[in-house]
PDB file of C-alpha atoms in Angstrom:
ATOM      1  CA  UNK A1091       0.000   0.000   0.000  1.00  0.00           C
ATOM      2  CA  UNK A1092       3.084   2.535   0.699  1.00  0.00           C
ATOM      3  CA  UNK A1093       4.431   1.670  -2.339  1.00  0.00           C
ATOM      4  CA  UNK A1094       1.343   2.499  -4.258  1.00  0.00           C
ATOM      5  CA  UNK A1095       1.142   5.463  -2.234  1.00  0.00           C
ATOM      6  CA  UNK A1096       5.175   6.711  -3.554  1.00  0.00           C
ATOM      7  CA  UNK A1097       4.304   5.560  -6.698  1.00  0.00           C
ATOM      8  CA  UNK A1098       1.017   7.985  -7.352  1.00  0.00           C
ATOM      9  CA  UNK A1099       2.898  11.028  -5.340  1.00  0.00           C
ATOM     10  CA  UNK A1100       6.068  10.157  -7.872  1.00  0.00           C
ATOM     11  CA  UNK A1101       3.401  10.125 -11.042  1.00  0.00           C
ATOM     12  CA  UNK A1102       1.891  13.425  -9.761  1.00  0.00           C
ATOM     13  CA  UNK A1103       5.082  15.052  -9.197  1.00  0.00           C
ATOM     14  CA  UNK A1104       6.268  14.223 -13.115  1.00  0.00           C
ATOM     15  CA  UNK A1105       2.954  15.658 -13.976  1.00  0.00           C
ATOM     16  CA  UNK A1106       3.663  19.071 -12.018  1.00  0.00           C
ATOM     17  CA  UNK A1107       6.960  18.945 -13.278  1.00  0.00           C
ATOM     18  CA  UNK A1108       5.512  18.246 -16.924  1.00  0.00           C
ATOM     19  CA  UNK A1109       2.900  21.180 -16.603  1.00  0.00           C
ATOM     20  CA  UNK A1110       5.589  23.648 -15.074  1.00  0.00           C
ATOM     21  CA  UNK A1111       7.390  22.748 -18.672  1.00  0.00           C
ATOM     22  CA  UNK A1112      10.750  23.721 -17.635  1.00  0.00           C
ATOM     23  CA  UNK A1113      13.248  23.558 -20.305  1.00  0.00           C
ATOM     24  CA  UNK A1114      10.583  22.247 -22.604  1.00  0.00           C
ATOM     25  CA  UNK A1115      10.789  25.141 -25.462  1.00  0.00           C
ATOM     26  CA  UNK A1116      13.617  23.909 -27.844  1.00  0.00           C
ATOM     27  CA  UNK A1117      16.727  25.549 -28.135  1.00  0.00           C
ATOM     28  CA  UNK A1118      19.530  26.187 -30.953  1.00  0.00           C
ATOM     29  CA  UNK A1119      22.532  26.765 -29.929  1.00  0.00           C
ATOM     30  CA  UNK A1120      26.110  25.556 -31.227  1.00  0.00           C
ATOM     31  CA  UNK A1121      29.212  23.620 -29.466  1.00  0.00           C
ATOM     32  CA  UNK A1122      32.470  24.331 -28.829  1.00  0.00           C
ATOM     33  CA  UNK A1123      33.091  23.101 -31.814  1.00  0.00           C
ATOM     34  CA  UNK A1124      30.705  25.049 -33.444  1.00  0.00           C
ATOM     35  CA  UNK A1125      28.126  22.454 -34.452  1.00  0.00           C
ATOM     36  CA  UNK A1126      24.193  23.141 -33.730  1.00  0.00           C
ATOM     37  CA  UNK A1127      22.645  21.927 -30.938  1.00  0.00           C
ATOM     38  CA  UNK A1128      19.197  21.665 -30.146  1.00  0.00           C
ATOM     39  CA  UNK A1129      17.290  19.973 -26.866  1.00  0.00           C
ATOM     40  CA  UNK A1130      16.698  16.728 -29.306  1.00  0.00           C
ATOM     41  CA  UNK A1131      20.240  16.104 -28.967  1.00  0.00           C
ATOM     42  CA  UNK A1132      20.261  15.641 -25.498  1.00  0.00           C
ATOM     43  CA  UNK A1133      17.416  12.963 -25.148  1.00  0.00           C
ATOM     44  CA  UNK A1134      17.934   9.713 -24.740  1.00  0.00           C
ATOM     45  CA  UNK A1135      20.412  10.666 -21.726  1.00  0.00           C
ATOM     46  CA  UNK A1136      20.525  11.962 -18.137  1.00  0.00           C
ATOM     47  CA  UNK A1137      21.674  15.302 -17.931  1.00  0.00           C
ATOM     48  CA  UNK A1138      23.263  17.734 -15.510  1.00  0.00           C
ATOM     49  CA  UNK A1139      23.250  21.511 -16.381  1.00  0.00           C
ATOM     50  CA  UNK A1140      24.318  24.565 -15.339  1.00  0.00           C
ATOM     51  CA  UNK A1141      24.142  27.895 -16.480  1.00  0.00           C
ATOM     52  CA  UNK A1142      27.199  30.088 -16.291  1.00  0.00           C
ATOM     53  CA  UNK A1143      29.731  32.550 -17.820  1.00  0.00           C
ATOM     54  CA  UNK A1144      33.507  32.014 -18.357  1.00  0.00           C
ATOM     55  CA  UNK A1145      34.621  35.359 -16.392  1.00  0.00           C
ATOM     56  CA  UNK A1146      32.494  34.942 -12.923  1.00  0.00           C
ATOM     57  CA  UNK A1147      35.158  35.274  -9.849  1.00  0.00           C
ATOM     58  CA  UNK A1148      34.258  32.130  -8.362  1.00  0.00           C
ATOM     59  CA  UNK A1149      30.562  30.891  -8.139  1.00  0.00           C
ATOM     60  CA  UNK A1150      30.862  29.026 -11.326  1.00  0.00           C
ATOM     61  CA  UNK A1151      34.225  27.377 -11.024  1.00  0.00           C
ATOM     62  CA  UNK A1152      32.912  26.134  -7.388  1.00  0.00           C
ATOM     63  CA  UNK A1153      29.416  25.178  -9.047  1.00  0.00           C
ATOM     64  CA  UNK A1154      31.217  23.298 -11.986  1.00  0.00           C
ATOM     65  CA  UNK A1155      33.449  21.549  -9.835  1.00  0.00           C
ATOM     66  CA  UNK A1156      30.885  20.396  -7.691  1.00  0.00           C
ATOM     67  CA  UNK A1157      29.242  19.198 -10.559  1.00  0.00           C
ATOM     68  CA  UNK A1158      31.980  17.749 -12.186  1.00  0.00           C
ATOM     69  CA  UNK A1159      32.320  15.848  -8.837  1.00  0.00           C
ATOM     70  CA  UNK A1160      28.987  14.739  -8.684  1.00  0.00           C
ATOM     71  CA  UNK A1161      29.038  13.282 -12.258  1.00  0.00           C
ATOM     72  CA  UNK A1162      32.587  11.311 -11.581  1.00  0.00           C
ATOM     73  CA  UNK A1163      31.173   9.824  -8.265  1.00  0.00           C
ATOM     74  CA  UNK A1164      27.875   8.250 -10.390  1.00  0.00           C
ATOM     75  CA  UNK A1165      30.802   7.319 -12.753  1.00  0.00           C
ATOM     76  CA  UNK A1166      32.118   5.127  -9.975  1.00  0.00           C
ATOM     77  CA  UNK A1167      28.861   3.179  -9.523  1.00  0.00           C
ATOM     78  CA  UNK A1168      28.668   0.157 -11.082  1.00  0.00           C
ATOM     79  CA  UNK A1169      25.665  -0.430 -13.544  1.00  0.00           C
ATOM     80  CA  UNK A1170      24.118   3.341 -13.485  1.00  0.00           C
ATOM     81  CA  UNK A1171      23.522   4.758 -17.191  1.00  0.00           C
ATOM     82  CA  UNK A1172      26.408   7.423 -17.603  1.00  0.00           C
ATOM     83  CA  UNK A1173      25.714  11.407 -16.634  1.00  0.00           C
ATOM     84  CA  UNK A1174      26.417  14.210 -19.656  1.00  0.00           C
ATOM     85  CA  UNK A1175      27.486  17.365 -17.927  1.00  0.00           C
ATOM     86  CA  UNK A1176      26.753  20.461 -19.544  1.00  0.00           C
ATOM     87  CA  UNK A1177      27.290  24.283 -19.467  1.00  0.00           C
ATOM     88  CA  UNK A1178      25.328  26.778 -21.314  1.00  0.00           C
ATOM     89  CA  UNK A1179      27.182  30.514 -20.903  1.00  0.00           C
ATOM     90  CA  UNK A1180      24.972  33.410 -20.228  1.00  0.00           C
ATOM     91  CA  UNK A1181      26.977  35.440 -21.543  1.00  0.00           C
ATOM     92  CA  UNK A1182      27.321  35.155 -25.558  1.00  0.00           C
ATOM     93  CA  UNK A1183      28.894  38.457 -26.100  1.00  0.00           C
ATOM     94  CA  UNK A1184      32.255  36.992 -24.769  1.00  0.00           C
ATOM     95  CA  UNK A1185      31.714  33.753 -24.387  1.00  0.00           C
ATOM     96  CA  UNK A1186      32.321  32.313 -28.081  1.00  0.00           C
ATOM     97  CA  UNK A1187      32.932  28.652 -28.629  1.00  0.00           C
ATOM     98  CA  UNK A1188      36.656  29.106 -28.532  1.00  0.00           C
ATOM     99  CA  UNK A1189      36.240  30.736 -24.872  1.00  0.00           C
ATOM    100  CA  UNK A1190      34.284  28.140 -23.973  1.00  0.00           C
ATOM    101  CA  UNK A1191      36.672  25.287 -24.358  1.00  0.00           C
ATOM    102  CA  UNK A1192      39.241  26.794 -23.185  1.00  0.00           C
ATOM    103  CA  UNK A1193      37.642  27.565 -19.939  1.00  0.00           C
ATOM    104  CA  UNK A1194      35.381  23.997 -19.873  1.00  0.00           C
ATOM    105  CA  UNK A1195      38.628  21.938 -20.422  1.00  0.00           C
ATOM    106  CA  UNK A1196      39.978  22.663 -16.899  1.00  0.00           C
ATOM    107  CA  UNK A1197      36.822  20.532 -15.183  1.00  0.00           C
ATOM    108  CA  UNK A1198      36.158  17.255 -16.746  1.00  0.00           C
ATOM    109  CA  UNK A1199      36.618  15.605 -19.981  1.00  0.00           C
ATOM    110  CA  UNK A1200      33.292  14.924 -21.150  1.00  0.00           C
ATOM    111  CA  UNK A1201      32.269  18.412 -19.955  1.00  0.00           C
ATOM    112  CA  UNK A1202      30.362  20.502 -22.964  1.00  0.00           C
ATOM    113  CA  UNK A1203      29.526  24.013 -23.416  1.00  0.00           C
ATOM    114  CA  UNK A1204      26.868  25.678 -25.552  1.00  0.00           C
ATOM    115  CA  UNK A1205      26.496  28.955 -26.795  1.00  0.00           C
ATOM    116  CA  UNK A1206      24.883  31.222 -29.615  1.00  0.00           C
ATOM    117  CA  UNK A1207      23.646  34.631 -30.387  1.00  0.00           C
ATOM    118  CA  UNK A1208      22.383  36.501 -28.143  1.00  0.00           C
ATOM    119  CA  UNK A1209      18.876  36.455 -28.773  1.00  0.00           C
ATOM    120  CA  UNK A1210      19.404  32.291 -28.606  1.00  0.00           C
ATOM    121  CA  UNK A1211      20.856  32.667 -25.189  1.00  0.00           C
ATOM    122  CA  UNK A1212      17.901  34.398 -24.022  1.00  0.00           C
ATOM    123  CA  UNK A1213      15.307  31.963 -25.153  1.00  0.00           C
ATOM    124  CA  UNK A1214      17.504  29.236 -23.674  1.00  0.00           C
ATOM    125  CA  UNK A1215      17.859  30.774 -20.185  1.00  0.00           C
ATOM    126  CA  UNK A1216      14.435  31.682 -20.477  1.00  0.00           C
ATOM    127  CA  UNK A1217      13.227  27.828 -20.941  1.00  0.00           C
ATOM    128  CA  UNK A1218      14.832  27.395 -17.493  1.00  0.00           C
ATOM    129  CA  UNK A1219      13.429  30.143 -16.352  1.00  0.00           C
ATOM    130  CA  UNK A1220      16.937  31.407 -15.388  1.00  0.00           C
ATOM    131  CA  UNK A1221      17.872  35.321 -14.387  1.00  0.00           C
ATOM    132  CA  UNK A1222      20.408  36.481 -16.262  1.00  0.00           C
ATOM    133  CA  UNK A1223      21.452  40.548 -15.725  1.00  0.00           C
ATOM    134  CA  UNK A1224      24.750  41.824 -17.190  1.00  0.00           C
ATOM    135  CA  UNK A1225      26.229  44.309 -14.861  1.00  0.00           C
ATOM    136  CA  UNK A1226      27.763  48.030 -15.854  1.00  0.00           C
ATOM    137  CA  UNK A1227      30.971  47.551 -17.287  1.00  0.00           C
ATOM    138  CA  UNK A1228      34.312  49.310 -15.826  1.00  0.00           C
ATOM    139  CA  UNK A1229      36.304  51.572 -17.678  1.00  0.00           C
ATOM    140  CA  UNK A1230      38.535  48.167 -19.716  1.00  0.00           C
ATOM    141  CA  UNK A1231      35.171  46.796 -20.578  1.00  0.00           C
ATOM    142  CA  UNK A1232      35.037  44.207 -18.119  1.00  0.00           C
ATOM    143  CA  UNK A1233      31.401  43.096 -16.178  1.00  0.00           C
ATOM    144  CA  UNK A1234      30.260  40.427 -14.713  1.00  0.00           C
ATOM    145  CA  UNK A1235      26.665  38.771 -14.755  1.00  0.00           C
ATOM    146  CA  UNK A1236      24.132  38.442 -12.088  1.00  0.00           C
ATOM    147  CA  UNK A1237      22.234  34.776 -12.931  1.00  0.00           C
ATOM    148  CA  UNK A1238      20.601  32.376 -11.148  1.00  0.00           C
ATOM    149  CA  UNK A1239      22.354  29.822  -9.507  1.00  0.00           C
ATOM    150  CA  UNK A1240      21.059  26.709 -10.395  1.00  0.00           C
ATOM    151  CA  UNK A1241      22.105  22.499 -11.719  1.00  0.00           C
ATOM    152  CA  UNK A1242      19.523  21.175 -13.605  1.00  0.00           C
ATOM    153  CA  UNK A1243      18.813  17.025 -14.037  1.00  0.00           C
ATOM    154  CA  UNK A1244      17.340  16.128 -16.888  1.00  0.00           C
ATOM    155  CA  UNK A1245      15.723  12.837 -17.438  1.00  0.00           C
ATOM    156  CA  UNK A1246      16.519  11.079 -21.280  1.00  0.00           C
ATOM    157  CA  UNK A1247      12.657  12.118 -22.283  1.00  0.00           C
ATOM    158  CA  UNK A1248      13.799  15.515 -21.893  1.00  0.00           C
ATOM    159  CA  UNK A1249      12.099  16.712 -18.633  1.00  0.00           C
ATOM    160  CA  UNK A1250      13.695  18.292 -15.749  1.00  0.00           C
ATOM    161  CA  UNK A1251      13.383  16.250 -12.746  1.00  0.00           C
ATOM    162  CA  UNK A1252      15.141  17.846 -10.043  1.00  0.00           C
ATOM    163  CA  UNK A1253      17.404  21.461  -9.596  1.00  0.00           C
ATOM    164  CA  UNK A1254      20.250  21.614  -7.345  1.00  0.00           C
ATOM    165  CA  UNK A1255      20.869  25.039  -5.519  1.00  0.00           C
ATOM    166  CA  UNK A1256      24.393  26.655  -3.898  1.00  0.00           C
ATOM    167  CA  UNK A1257      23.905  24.256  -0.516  1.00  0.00           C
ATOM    168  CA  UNK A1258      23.839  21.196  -2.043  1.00  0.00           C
ATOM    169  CA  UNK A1259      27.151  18.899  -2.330  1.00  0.00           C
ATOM    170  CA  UNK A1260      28.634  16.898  -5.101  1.00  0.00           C
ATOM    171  CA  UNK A1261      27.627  14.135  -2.791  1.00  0.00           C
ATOM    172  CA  UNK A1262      24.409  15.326  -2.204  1.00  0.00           C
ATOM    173  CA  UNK A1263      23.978  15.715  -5.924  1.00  0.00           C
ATOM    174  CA  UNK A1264      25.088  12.143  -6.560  1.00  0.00           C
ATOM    175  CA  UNK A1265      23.041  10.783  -4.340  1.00  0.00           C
ATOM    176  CA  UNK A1266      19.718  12.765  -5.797  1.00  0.00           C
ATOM    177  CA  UNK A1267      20.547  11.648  -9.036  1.00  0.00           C
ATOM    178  CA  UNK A1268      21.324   8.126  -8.641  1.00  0.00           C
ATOM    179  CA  UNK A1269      17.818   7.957  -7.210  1.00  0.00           C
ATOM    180  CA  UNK A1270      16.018   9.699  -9.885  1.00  0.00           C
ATOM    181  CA  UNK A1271      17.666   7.143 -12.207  1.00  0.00           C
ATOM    182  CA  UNK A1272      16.770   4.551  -9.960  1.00  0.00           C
ATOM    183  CA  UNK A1273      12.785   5.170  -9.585  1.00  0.00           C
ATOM    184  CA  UNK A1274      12.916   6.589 -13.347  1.00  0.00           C
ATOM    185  CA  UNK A1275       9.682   6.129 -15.507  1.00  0.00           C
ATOM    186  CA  UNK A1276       9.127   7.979 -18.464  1.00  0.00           C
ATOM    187  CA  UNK A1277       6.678  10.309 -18.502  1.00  0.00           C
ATOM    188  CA  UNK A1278       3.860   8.859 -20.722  1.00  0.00           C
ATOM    189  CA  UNK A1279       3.082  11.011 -23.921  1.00  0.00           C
TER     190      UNK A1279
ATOM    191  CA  UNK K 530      37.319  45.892 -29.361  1.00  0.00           C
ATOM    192  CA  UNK K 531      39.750  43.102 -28.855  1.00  0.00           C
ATOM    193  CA  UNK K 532      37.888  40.826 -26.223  1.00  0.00           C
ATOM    194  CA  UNK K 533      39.000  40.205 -22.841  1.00  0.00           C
ATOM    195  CA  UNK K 534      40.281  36.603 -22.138  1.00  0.00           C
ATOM    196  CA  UNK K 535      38.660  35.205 -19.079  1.00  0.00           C
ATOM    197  CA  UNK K 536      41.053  34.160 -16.182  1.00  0.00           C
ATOM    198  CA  UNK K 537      42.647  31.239 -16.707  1.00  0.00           C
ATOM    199  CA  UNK K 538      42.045  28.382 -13.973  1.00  0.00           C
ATOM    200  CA  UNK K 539      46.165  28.794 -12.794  1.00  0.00           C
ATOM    201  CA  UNK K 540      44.871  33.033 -12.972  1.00  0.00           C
ATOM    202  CA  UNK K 541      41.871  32.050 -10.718  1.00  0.00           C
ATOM    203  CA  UNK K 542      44.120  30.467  -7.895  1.00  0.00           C
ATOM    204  CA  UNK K 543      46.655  33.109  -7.653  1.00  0.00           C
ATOM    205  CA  UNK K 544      43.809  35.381  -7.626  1.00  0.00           C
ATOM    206  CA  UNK K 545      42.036  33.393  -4.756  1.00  0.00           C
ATOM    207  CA  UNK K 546      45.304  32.747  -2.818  1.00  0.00           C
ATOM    208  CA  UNK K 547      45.830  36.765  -2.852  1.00  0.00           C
ATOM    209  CA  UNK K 548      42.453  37.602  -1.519  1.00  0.00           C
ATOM    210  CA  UNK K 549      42.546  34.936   1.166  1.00  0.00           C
ATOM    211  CA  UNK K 550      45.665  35.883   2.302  1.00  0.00           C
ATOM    212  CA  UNK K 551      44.519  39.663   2.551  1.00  0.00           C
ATOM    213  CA  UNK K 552      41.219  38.683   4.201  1.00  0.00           C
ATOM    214  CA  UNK K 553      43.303  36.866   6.947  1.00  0.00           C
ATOM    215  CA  UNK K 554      45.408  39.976   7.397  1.00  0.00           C
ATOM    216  CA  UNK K 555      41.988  41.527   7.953  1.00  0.00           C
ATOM    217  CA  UNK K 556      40.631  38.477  10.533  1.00  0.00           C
ATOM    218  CA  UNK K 557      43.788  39.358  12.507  1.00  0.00           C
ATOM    219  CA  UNK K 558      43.893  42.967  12.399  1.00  0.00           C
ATOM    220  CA  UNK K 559      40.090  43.791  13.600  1.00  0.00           C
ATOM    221  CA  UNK K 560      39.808  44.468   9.931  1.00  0.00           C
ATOM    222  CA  UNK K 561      42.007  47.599   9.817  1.00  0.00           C
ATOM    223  CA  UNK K 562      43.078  47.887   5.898  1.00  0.00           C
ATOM    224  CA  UNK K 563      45.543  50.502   7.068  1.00  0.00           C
ATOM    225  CA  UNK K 564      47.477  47.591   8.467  1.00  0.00           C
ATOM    226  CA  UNK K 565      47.033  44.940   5.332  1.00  0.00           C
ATOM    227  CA  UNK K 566      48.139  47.611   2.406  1.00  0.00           C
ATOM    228  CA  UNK K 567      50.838  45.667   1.233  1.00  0.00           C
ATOM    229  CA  UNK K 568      48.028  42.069   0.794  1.00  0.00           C
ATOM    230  CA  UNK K 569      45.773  44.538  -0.517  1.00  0.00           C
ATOM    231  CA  UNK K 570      48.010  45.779  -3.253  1.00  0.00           C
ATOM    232  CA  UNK K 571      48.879  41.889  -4.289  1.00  0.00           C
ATOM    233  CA  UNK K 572      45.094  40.909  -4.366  1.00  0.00           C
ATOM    234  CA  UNK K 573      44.333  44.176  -6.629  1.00  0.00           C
ATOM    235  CA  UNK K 574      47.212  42.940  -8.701  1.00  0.00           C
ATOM    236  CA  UNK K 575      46.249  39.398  -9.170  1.00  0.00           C
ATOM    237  CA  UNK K 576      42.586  39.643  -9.936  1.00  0.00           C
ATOM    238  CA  UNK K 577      40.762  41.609 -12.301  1.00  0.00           C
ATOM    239  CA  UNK K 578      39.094  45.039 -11.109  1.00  0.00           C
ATOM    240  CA  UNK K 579      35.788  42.912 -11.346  1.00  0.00           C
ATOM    241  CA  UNK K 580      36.464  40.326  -8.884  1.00  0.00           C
ATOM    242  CA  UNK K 581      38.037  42.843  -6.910  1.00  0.00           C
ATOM    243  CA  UNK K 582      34.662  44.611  -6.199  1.00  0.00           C
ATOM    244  CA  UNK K 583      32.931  41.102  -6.015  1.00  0.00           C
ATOM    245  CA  UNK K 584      35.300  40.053  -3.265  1.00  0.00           C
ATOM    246  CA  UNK K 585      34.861  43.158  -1.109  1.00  0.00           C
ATOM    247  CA  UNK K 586      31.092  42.819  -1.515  1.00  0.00           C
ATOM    248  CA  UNK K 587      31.099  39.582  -0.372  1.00  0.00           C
ATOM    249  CA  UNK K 588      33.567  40.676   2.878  1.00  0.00           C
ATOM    250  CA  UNK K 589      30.983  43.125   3.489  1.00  0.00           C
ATOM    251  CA  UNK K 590      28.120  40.325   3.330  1.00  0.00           C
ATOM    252  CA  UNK K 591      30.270  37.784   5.122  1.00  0.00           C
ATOM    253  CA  UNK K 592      30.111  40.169   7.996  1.00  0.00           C
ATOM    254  CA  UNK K 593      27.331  41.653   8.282  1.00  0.00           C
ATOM    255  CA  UNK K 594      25.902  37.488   8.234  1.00  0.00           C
ATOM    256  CA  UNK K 595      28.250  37.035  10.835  1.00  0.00           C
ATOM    257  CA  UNK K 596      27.301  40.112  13.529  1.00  0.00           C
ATOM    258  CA  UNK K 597      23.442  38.963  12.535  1.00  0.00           C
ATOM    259  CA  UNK K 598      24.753  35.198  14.126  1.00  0.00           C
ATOM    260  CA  UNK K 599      26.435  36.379  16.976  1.00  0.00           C
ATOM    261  CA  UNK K 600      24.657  39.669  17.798  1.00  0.00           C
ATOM    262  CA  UNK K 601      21.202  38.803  16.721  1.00  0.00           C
ATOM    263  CA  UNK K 602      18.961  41.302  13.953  1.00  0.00           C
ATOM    264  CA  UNK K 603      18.803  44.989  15.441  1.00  0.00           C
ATOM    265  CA  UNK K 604      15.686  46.716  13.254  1.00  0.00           C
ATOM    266  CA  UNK K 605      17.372  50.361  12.454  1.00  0.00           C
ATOM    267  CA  UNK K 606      15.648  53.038  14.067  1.00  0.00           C
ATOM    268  CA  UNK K 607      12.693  54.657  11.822  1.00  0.00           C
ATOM    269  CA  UNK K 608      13.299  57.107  10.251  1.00  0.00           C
ATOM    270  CA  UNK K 609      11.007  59.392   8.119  1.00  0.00           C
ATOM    271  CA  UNK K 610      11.179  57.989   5.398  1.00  0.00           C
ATOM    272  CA  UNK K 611       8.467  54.642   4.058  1.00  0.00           C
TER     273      UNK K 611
END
């Protein structure tokens, strides 16, 4: 009976989380190797994002690693489907796909970085509902971006199942996603 | 305009290393900069102007979190103004 009962509060969570429609509207960005993406390339596998820029002092290193962390602890458990780990730069204007790997390379190997114009980097923040302000610059040009802080999972049918904020750990992380992988149904269509 | 290369991650640690060691200077001077000018001259050098203005925003936050643990949340006195 109490596993009925986890099972319908599990069903009516995916259908909150379906009707919320987080990170539903499609995006088009490109690579760091300049080739288009668009959310149908990342179904079929879990995902872990974050939105970030390559110049922030420190909340984005610290955020990446963390994630980075997270994904290479799943990668130590045996029989879990593996984690893609991905960064999406809120700021286009410097952020180019050269930038990008450059700065992504430092993390984790199968780290990958998306970016685009700038109108495409709006409507891709704005899936995920993420705040994204560019502060004044200083006299050399230089600014940094106000954004929300935020790791996304993504289920392989696309949906986001869970967001991880500032407090959590890479263990803490790992341990939320192994568990979304391990009670994971598929939303029906 | 020839665009700014972001920190690299070796840029990042010096520039983290400098601003830790002036914010202990700080911890163990009742934070008197008077007394840390030499720290504060190496962290300005290491990081970009930027950071440098994140950091001391985030020393002000840091403390004013801290007096709100240890001295509790004092309501400034109204003033005229809504």
């Amino acid at each position: 009976l109490r596993r009925e009962k986890e099972q319908r509060l599990r069903q009516r969570r995916l259908r909150d989380l379906r009707a919320l429609a987080l990170g539903q509207a499609d995006f088009q960005l490109q690579d760091t190797s300049g080739t288009p993406r668009s959310r149908a390339d990342l179904l079929g596998r879990w995902v872990l994002l974050y939105f970030g820029f390559t110049h922030c002092p420190d909340v984005c290193p610290e955020e990446l690693e963390k994630l980075c962390r997270a994904v290479e602890l799943l990668e130590g458990v045996p029989g879990l489907p593996p984690v893609q780990p991905l960064f999406i730069t809120v700021d286009p204007a410097r952020d180019d796909a050269a930038a990008l790997g450059r700065y992504l390379r430092d993390f984790h190997p199968r780290l990958q970085g998306l970016t685009g114009t700038a109108e495409q980097v709006r409507a891709a923040a704005g899936a995920f509902r993420v705040y994204v302000s560019a502060g004044p610059p200083d006299p050399d040009g230089d600014y940094v971006v106000d954004h929300s802080v935020l790791t996304f999972l993504l289920g392989p049918d696309g949906l986001v199942r869970d967001c991880y904020g500032r407090s959590r750990t890479a263990e803490e992380l790992a341990k939320s996603v192994r568990g979304h992988m391990e009670s994971y149904e598929p939303l029906p269509p | 305009p020839a665009r700014m290369a972001a920190p690299t991650r070796e840029e990042r640690t010096a520039c983290w290393g400098a601003r830790d060691e002036f914010w202990q200077c700080l911890d163990s001077h009742g934070d008197d900069a008077a007394k840390c000018e030499k720290l504060r001259r190496a962290f300005e050098s290491r990081c970009p102007q930027q950071w440098v203005k994140h950091f001391d925003k985030r020393r002000d936050f840091l403390k004013y979190k801290k007096k709100l643990e240890t001295e509790g949340y004092v309501p400034p006195e109204a003033a005229g103004k809504s």
